[in-house]
């Protein structure tokens, strides 16, 4: 079975069909030729080179590139001279197809597209890094990472031809009013190859769009803990969509920012290890508080001090409730395969019940009532050669977040300032744990982690 | 320009060519038809499905798969019924092409092939893990990792149809006499897609073959420190070949075994960070010695004890010379872009000059003369609140390996047993370093690291 395809001018198409139908009249009636038809408004896109037939993979690269770019190939022709491979595509897809092939062929570069949602400190640092690292990524990794969209809660800018990261905030200022539906719809319809969304917000609304994005072959890279801590059914849909569409969903920065935690766990699991216990300090703010507490500071004093240094949320109760640590623990637990919900995390809140409401000032004042209790707890731990830390713990399938007395001699001892630490014990790391420690928050290390996730995602997307 | 291709039986080919030449006699003479020719011993391989023309990417996947598998596509035909895409290939490539397409299409699995060199403790553990993890990798990651070769210094076994990991050692026992040239030649000629060699030896002879393998599109995954510590010119050829051929060269396990070190550095660099200082303990044996020394053991005693526990090489001088640590430091330094040779590493050997030769027993006896000196050094450090460690350090472009007194309060304090630790300070991890700590040697964690590297390599290979 064979289709023979001739390219003629649109104006001649009708006459050509009529002429061929007349010439093949007998064959058409016998069924030897099934039909003669014209595809209007088409164009031929060719790759030309020496000895192309003897270079296995060139045709593959060409059609794979067109496929990834969402270009419909209507017909394929290999020239008799063995110097070209041609594809017939719709007229309105020519520019798109040629641009994609230019990227794929001469320099063998990988082209990937990025849309960033969120222009807080992390989002803005990421834009800086995208601009600064673009030449190195192109030279060193043949990766052409193009920004095509930016949005925050007020405005949005979209441009398939690319937005220079340095101009992005200005372009956003001149952009349309923010409309998440319209933003997502534009991405879904853009057919840009290796398209990834960076969600640099803390918004549940944005997180609820991930499944839709992934199902349409759009990657998601995020430090936003929301999506992975929604109900388990949504979490499973996320994972399933990413796997089915072979598209990257990377959230390394949700736990301990740029430190290598999620990919380390993934590597352990993929090589067949079984995680037995995860223990760690996942809040820089609380790490700082307990260091000061250990040094003899009163609890209320340490909280006020941390707030003055900008280490806490505007209302420090948002840190002291332990909710952020509980979310990180939930993400870790799900990553190692536990079917758990947020409600399964036992959380010790450091906010006394009667101080849960009211102004921040009243809260800080009221907290002084607890200083004596804290002093006693610290002393009791010290008497046993231990120190207090606010720890997240996964053990025997149970998740708990709260204050624990840790005996001297552990990696917790060396913690400085607001550093985080994670201790992973597994079948293979059984006697002594695998430990990762360092600054686990901050715009710089988070944005750097996002960029590393983006590069990995672009490499992995087919 | 169009080539029209008809498939006829080989026996009819000559007659078909003659008939077409007669029919197109006038066109051939005018040059409207350039030539009529037969490609003997060819076959048509087709992918059949509903509405294939409207599924962008199917043709791409098909030709990309054939290209990766090294199959020459002689002609391409899209059926008029829009239900199939066909390729003409050489007869002797049919089985190969169909097998590759079966893998690529129905389950959308990634097929990768592995040949393992070295059947020491690490190589054997890797074979166990390959067998144990195969079902999970196939289900969870759609990765079909097939063992096709195994060799050690005595024998080798090769089979393109796959070798069950559980049978591999038995197959090796019945295999041919080892011949590295023949082994490599078989791999180069196998045209197996996503082929990777695991070098689980410590051989420089094997390491010298990496460039050749990479240049032929074969990935290399290894814990063998040799290749990365040969001269800089070879190192650069390695990196260049891997980059040019877009093929994976992974050596995460050369430094601190399965702990996340090399990929962590790579992520930092790719996101534009600048490494300022790397400091660490890269020898479990020496970590153990200095822990015992700090606990008051005599140096000669600690060495004899470590040897009795199997923590040292048969001749402990192979550890005490610091050569292994120097190599790891060289690998780290080159990874962060320093153009350095082994000779640029200043190494403090712990083997007294006059004990460099002679039997192990004489060495252990002679070492007692140094006990008093060591005791003094330990005491001097202790007087300043510090402890001695055998440290590798990269700072200001200089590499040094030797004994250093480290003040209390550092992550070194929490080291247990034979654990390793690395402290990475960079522009972004400036105030406090990024720390990775844990067991940095052993067959289990090394083999697990190799398997994780293999999975990453298979994912990244095009």
Short mmCIF file of C-alpha atoms in Angstrom, two decimals, chain A residues 1-6 34-35 37 39 53-61 63-68 70-85 107-110 125 129 133 137 139-142 242-246 256-260 263-264 266-273 409-417 419 425 427-440 444-445 447-449 451-453 455-456 459-460, chain B residues 1-6 34-35 37 39 53-61 63-68 70-86 107-110 125 129 133 137 139-142 243-246 256-260 263-264 266-273 409-417 419 425 427-440 444-445 447-449 451-453 455-456 459-460:
data_model
loop_
_atom_site.label_atom_id
_atom_site.label_comp_id
_atom_site.label_asym_id
_atom_site.label_seq_id
_atom_site.Cartn_x
_atom_site.Cartn_y
_atom_site.Cartn_z
CA UNK A 1 0.00 0.00 0.00
CA UNK A 2 1.42 3.33 -1.01
CA UNK A 3 0.30 6.91 -1.09
CA UNK A 4 1.81 9.08 -3.79
CA UNK A 5 1.90 12.72 -2.97
CA UNK A 6 2.51 15.57 -5.39
CA UNK A 34 -8.71 4.30 -3.45
CA UNK A 35 -9.03 8.05 -3.97
CA UNK A 37 -7.64 14.22 -3.07
CA UNK A 39 -5.00 18.84 1.11
CA UNK A 53 19.76 8.05 4.20
CA UNK A 54 22.92 6.58 5.67
CA UNK A 55 22.63 8.50 8.91
CA UNK A 56 20.25 6.52 11.02
CA UNK A 57 18.42 8.79 13.39
CA UNK A 58 18.17 11.93 11.26
CA UNK A 59 14.66 11.10 10.13
CA UNK A 60 13.87 10.20 13.70
CA UNK A 61 15.15 13.49 15.06
CA UNK A 63 9.84 13.66 13.04
CA UNK A 64 10.34 13.50 16.79
CA UNK A 65 10.89 17.26 16.81
CA UNK A 66 7.80 17.89 14.72
CA UNK A 67 5.80 15.53 16.90
CA UNK A 68 6.91 17.19 20.14
CA UNK A 70 2.55 19.34 17.92
CA UNK A 71 2.93 19.66 14.14
CA UNK A 72 0.75 17.28 12.14
CA UNK A 73 2.79 15.59 9.44
CA UNK A 74 0.39 15.07 6.53
CA UNK A 75 2.84 13.23 4.28
CA UNK A 76 6.46 12.18 4.25
CA UNK A 77 8.83 12.04 1.29
CA UNK A 78 12.41 10.97 1.04
CA UNK A 79 14.14 12.44 -1.99
CA UNK A 80 15.57 10.02 -4.54
CA UNK A 81 18.88 11.84 -4.39
CA UNK A 82 19.15 10.74 -0.75
CA UNK A 83 19.93 14.28 0.27
CA UNK A 84 16.66 15.30 1.77
CA UNK A 85 13.76 14.26 3.92
CA UNK A 107 23.29 23.04 16.86
CA UNK A 108 21.53 20.00 18.25
CA UNK A 109 20.18 22.16 21.02
CA UNK A 110 17.37 21.22 23.31
CA UNK A 125 15.50 35.65 41.86
CA UNK A 129 19.15 33.46 37.29
CA UNK A 133 22.59 31.41 33.28
CA UNK A 137 23.17 26.56 29.71
CA UNK A 139 27.00 26.55 25.67
CA UNK A 140 27.57 23.93 28.32
CA UNK A 141 24.37 21.94 28.13
CA UNK A 142 22.99 22.87 24.70
CA UNK A 242 3.11 12.89 35.23
CA UNK A 243 3.95 9.25 34.70
CA UNK A 244 1.40 8.61 31.97
CA UNK A 245 2.35 11.69 29.98
CA UNK A 246 6.08 11.14 30.64
CA UNK A 256 14.85 22.09 52.55
CA UNK A 257 14.95 24.33 49.44
CA UNK A 258 18.00 23.63 47.26
CA UNK A 259 19.48 20.86 49.41
CA UNK A 260 19.43 17.42 47.77
CA UNK A 263 16.09 13.28 44.47
CA UNK A 264 18.22 11.50 47.06
CA UNK A 266 14.08 8.89 44.78
CA UNK A 267 17.51 7.42 43.98
CA UNK A 268 17.41 5.25 47.09
CA UNK A 269 13.94 3.95 46.28
CA UNK A 270 14.69 3.33 42.62
CA UNK A 271 17.69 1.24 43.55
CA UNK A 272 15.49 -0.86 45.83
CA UNK A 273 16.34 0.56 49.24
CA UNK A 409 26.69 13.26 69.62
CA UNK A 410 24.12 13.51 66.82
CA UNK A 411 24.44 15.63 63.65
CA UNK A 412 21.91 17.98 65.31
CA UNK A 413 24.76 19.28 67.49
CA UNK A 414 26.55 20.99 64.63
CA UNK A 415 23.52 22.91 63.40
CA UNK A 416 24.19 26.59 62.99
CA UNK A 417 21.76 29.48 62.78
CA UNK A 419 20.20 25.41 59.12
CA UNK A 425 17.89 5.62 57.80
CA UNK A 427 17.94 -0.85 54.89
CA UNK A 428 21.30 0.16 53.42
CA UNK A 429 21.95 3.24 55.53
CA UNK A 430 21.14 1.36 58.67
CA UNK A 431 24.07 1.61 61.10
CA UNK A 432 24.60 5.31 60.48
CA UNK A 433 22.16 7.49 58.54
CA UNK A 434 22.57 9.43 55.31
CA UNK A 435 22.66 13.06 56.46
CA UNK A 436 22.07 16.23 54.46
CA UNK A 437 22.45 19.55 56.23
CA UNK A 438 22.62 23.22 55.37
CA UNK A 439 20.56 26.33 54.73
CA UNK A 440 17.08 25.04 53.96
CA UNK A 444 18.73 32.42 46.58
CA UNK A 445 19.00 28.73 47.37
CA UNK A 447 15.57 29.86 43.14
CA UNK A 448 18.81 27.97 42.43
CA UNK A 449 17.06 24.72 43.31
CA UNK A 451 16.62 26.30 38.14
CA UNK A 452 18.35 22.95 38.75
CA UNK A 453 14.92 21.28 38.72
CA UNK A 455 17.26 21.87 33.77
CA UNK A 456 16.62 18.30 34.92
CA UNK A 459 16.59 16.98 29.98
CA UNK A 460 14.08 14.32 30.94
CA UNK B 1 11.26 15.53 -6.07
CA UNK B 2 9.76 12.21 -5.12
CA UNK B 3 10.91 8.66 -4.91
CA UNK B 4 8.30 6.00 -5.56
CA UNK B 5 8.98 2.73 -3.94
CA UNK B 6 7.32 -0.59 -4.69
CA UNK B 34 16.68 9.73 -12.58
CA UNK B 35 16.93 5.96 -12.19
CA UNK B 37 16.82 0.42 -9.07
CA UNK B 39 17.44 -2.69 -3.11
CA UNK B 53 -1.82 10.65 10.79
CA UNK B 54 -3.67 12.70 13.38
CA UNK B 55 -1.41 11.66 16.21
CA UNK B 56 1.58 13.92 15.98
CA UNK B 57 4.64 12.20 17.31
CA UNK B 58 3.86 8.61 16.35
CA UNK B 59 5.99 8.80 13.20
CA UNK B 60 8.63 10.54 15.30
CA UNK B 61 8.64 7.83 17.92
CA UNK B 63 11.78 6.69 13.35
CA UNK B 64 13.54 7.83 16.51
CA UNK B 65 13.40 4.26 17.81
CA UNK B 66 14.76 2.85 14.56
CA UNK B 67 17.45 5.52 14.49
CA UNK B 68 18.55 4.86 18.05
CA UNK B 70 21.01 1.87 14.36
CA UNK B 71 18.53 0.60 11.75
CA UNK B 72 18.96 2.18 8.32
CA UNK B 73 15.60 3.27 6.98
CA UNK B 74 15.82 2.81 3.20
CA UNK B 75 12.38 4.23 2.41
CA UNK B 76 9.34 5.52 4.22
CA UNK B 77 5.69 5.09 3.27
CA UNK B 78 2.54 6.35 4.88
CA UNK B 79 -0.47 4.25 3.92
CA UNK B 80 -3.31 5.99 2.10
CA UNK B 81 -5.74 4.60 4.66
CA UNK B 82 -3.96 6.69 7.31
CA UNK B 83 -3.72 3.64 9.47
CA UNK B 84 -0.11 2.75 9.00
CA UNK B 85 3.41 4.06 8.70
CA UNK B 86 5.89 1.77 7.01
CA UNK B 107 3.90 -0.15 26.56
CA UNK B 108 5.90 2.97 25.82
CA UNK B 109 8.75 1.43 27.74
CA UNK B 110 12.30 2.64 27.61
CA UNK B 125 25.82 -6.84 44.43
CA UNK B 129 20.03 -5.56 42.50
CA UNK B 133 14.73 -4.29 40.91
CA UNK B 137 11.79 -0.43 37.29
CA UNK B 139 6.34 -1.10 36.41
CA UNK B 140 7.22 2.14 38.11
CA UNK B 141 9.53 3.74 35.60
CA UNK B 142 8.71 1.87 32.38
CA UNK B 243 28.84 15.87 25.52
CA UNK B 244 29.24 15.58 21.78
CA UNK B 245 27.55 12.19 21.56
CA UNK B 246 24.89 13.21 24.13
CA UNK B 256 31.52 8.87 48.90
CA UNK B 257 29.82 5.94 47.13
CA UNK B 258 26.02 6.32 47.05
CA UNK B 259 25.85 9.65 48.88
CA UNK B 260 24.64 12.57 46.74
CA UNK B 263 25.09 15.45 41.21
CA UNK B 264 24.73 17.98 43.99
CA UNK B 266 26.51 19.58 39.16
CA UNK B 267 23.17 21.09 40.18
CA UNK B 268 24.90 23.96 41.98
CA UNK B 269 27.10 24.72 39.00
CA UNK B 270 24.30 24.47 36.46
CA UNK B 271 22.26 26.97 38.41
CA UNK B 272 25.19 29.39 38.35
CA UNK B 273 26.61 28.94 41.83
CA UNK B 409 31.24 22.66 66.77
CA UNK B 410 31.68 21.51 63.18
CA UNK B 411 29.76 18.71 61.45
CA UNK B 412 32.94 16.63 61.84
CA UNK B 413 32.06 16.16 65.52
CA UNK B 414 29.08 13.96 64.79
CA UNK B 415 30.97 11.53 62.53
CA UNK B 416 30.48 7.93 63.55
CA UNK B 417 32.57 4.90 62.70
CA UNK B 419 31.35 7.76 57.94
CA UNK B 425 30.82 26.34 50.60
CA UNK B 427 28.53 31.85 46.78
CA UNK B 428 25.04 30.78 47.86
CA UNK B 429 26.02 28.39 50.65
CA UNK B 430 28.35 30.92 52.10
CA UNK B 431 27.43 31.52 55.75
CA UNK B 432 26.93 27.87 56.51
CA UNK B 433 27.94 25.08 54.14
CA UNK B 434 25.90 22.43 52.38
CA UNK B 435 26.78 19.22 54.22
CA UNK B 436 26.35 15.60 53.14
CA UNK B 437 27.36 12.89 55.55
CA UNK B 438 27.04 9.14 55.91
CA UNK B 439 28.57 5.80 55.00
CA UNK B 440 30.81 6.55 52.03
CA UNK B 444 25.75 -2.29 49.16
CA UNK B 445 25.68 1.50 49.00
CA UNK B 447 26.06 -0.92 44.01
CA UNK B 448 22.87 1.00 44.88
CA UNK B 449 24.54 4.21 43.73
CA UNK B 451 21.99 1.34 39.87
CA UNK B 452 20.68 4.88 40.52
CA UNK B 453 23.29 6.20 38.06
CA UNK B 455 18.56 4.58 35.78
CA UNK B 456 19.46 8.26 35.39
CA UNK B 459 16.49 8.29 31.24
CA UNK B 460 18.86 10.89 29.84
#
